[in-house]
XYZ file of C-alpha atoms in Angstrom:
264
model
C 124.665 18.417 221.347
C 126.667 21.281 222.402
C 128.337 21.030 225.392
C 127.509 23.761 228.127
C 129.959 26.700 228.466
C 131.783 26.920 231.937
C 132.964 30.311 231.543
C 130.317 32.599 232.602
C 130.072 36.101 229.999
C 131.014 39.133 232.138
C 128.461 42.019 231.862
C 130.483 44.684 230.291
C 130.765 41.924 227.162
C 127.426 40.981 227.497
C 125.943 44.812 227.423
C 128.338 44.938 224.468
C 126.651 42.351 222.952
C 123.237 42.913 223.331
C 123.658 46.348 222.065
C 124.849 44.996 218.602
C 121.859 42.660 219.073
C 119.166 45.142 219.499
C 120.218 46.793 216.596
C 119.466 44.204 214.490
C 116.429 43.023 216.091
C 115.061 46.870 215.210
C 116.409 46.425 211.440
C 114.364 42.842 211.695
C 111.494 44.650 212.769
C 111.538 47.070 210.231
C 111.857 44.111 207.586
C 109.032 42.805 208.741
C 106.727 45.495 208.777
C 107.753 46.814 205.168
C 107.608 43.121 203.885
C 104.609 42.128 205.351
C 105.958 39.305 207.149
C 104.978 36.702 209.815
C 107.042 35.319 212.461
C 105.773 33.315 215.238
C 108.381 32.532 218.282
C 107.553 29.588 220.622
C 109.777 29.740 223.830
C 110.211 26.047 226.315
C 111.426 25.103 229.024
C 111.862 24.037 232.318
C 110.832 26.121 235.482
C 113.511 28.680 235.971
C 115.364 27.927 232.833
C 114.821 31.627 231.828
C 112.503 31.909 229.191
C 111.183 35.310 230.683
C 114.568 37.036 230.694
C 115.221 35.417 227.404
C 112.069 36.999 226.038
C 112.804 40.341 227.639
C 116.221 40.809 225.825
C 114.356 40.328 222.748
C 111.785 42.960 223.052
C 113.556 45.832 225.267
C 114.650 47.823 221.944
C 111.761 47.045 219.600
C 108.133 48.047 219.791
C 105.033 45.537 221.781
C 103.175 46.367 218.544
C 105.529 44.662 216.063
C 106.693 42.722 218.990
C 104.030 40.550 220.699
C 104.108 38.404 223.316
C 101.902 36.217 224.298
C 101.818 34.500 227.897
C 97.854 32.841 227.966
C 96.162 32.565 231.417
C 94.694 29.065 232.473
C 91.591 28.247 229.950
C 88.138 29.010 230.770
C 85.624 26.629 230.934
C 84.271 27.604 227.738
C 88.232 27.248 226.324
C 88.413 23.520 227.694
C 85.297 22.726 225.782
C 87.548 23.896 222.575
C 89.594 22.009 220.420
C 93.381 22.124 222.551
C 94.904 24.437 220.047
C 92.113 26.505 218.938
C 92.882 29.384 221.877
C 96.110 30.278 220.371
C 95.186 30.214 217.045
C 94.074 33.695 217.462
C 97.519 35.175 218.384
C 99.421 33.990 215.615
C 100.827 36.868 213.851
C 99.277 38.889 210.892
C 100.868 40.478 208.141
C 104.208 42.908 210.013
C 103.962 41.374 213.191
C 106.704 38.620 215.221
C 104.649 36.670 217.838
C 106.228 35.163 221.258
C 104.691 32.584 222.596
C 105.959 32.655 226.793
C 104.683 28.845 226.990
C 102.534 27.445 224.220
C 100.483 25.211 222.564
C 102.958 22.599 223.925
C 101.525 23.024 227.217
C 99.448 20.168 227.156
C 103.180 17.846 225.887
C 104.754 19.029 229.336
C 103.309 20.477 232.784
C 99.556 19.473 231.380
C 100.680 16.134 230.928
C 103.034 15.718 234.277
C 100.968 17.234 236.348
C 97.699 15.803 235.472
C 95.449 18.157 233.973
C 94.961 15.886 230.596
C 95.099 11.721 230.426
C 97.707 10.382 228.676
C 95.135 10.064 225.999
C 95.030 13.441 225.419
C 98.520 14.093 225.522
C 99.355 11.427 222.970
C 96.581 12.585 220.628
C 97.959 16.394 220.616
C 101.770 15.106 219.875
C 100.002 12.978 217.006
C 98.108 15.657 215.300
C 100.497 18.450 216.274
C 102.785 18.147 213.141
C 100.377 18.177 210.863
C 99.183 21.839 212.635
C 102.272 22.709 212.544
C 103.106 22.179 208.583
C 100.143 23.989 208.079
C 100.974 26.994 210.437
C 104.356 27.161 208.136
C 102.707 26.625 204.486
C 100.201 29.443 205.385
C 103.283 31.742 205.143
C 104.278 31.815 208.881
C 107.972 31.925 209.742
C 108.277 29.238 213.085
C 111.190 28.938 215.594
C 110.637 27.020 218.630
C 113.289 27.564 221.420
C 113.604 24.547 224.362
C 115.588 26.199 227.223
C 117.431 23.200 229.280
C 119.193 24.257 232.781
C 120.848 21.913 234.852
C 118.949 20.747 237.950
C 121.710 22.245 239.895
C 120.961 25.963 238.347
C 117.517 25.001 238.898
C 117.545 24.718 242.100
C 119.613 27.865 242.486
C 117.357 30.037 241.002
C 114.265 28.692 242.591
C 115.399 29.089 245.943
C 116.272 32.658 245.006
C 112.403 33.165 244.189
C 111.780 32.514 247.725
C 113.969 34.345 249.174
C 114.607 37.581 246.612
C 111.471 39.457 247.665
C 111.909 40.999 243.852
C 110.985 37.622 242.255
C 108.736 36.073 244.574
C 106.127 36.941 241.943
C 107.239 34.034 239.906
C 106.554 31.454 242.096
C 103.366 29.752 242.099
C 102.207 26.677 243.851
C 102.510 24.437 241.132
C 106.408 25.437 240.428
C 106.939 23.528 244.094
C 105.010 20.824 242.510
C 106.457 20.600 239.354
C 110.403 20.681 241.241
C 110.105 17.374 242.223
C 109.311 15.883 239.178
C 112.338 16.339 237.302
C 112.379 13.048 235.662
C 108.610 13.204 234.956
C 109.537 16.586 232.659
C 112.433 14.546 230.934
C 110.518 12.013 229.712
C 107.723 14.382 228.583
C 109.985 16.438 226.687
C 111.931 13.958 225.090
C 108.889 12.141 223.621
C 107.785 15.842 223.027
C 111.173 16.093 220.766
C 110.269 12.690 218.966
C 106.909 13.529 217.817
C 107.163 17.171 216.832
C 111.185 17.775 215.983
C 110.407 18.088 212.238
C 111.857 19.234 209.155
C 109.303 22.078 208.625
C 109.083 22.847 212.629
C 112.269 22.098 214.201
C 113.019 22.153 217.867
C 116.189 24.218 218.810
C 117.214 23.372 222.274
C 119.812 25.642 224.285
C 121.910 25.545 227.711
C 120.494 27.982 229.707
C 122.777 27.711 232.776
C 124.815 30.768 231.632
C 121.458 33.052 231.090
C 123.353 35.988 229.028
C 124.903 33.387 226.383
C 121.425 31.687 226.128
C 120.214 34.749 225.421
C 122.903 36.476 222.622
C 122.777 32.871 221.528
C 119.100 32.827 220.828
C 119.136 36.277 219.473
C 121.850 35.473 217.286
C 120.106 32.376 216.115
C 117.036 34.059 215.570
C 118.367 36.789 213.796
C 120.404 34.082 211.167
C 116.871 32.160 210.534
C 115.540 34.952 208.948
C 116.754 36.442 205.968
C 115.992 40.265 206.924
C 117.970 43.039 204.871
C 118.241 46.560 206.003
C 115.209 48.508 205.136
C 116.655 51.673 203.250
C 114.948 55.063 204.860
C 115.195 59.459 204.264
C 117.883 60.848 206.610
C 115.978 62.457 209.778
C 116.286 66.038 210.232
C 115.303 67.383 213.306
C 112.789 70.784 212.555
C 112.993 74.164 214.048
C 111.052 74.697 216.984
C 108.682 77.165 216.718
C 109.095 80.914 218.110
C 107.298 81.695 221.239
C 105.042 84.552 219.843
C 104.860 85.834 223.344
C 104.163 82.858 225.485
C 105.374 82.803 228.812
C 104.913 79.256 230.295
C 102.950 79.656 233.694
C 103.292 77.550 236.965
C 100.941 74.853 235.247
C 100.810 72.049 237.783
C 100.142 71.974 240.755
C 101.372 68.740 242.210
C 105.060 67.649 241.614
C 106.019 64.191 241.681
C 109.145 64.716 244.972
C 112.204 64.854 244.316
C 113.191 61.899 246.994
C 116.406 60.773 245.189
C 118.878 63.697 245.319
């Protein structure tokens, strides 16, 4: 396992970084819609372990069509009468498009299962059959990475209590992230039989220390960027055109309400 890096990046290296980073992602993106291919990204974790800003540095520089993420609602009755995995099956990518998954499928291996909302029944059946879902996700021609974010329950903490009292990220707390705090060694146990049963050669699990959020994130990028062999797609130099001439048009007072001008 690596070992956690004490030596927090600084932002100027970090902005440095990600800049290099995002120009790749948009030469990946390009690959993939000239090639045609399919790339479906499943993002874990604990609460606060920062899958969202994770996610976000991925997509800021590349478009939410080629790009898109998926972050499913609660099911519907109509979805809990469904086999477990059959409401995501939809989102996997077609032909040209990379996927995100903001929680998955593996929903029912973690907060499902510690919180109560399937027996342990259920739980064990899905980590049974999920391989074999899996293998076939992969031999239909689907590229699959599947990132487990792990913070410390010290950084944890730190960032939770920051959603209650950063009136910016308030948003991200629910009830059940109080309920799920507690239960640290409830989630441990859940993931690491989650590892056991679906860690495999065709669907590996690639697990990351989160506590330093912008080397989690150039690290994923980077890691992302190295499983997939993309090559530069070669394109006609752009050249701006002249702008037309005016042929007598004289632009008029056309609106009349102006967003103000509050921030001089």
């Amino acid at each position: 396992m690596d070992k956690k890096v004490d030596k927090p990046l600084g932002d100027k290296a970090y902005l440095s970084a990600l800049k290099q980073a995002h120009i790749e992602l948009v030469k990946l993106q390009a690959w993939v819609k000239h090639t045609g291919a399919k790339v479906c990204i499943v993002f874990e974790g604990r609460d606060g372990a920062g899958k969202g800003g994770t996610i976000k540095a991925i997509t800021e520089r590349v478009s939410p069509r080629t790009f898109r993420v998926i972050a499913l609602a609660p099911p519907t009755e109509r979805e809990k009468s469904q086999m477990y995995i059959q409401r995501y099956l939809p989102h996997l990518p077609a032909a040209g498009e990379v996927v995100i998954f903001d929680r998955s499928w593996y929903n029912r291996a973690g907060v499902e299962r510690v919180m109560g909302f399937c027996t342990e029944e259920q739980a064990k059946h899905f980590l049974n059959v999920l391989p074999g879902v899996e293998k076939a996700i992969v031999e239909s021609g689907i590229t699959l990475l599947k990132y487990w974010l792990e913070v410390s329950p010290e950084e944890q903490t730190r960032r939770i209590e920051a959603r209650i009292t950063d009136q910016r990220k308030t948003w991200k707390l629910s009830p059940m992230d109080l309920k799920s705090y507690s239960r640290w060694f409830d989630y441990s146990r859940a993931r690491d039989e989650m590892f056991t049963a679906t860690d495999t050669e065709w669907a590996p699990w690639y697990a990351v220390h989160s506590d330093d959020k912008k080397q989690a994130r150039l690290n994923i990028i980077a890691h992302i960027l190295d499983s997939i062999p993309y090559e530069e797609v070669p394109h006609e130099k752009i050249r701006l055109p002249k702008r037309q001439k005016s042929d007598g048009y004289e632009e008029p007072v056309f609106a009349r309400h102006w967003v103000p001008n509050v921030h001089l």
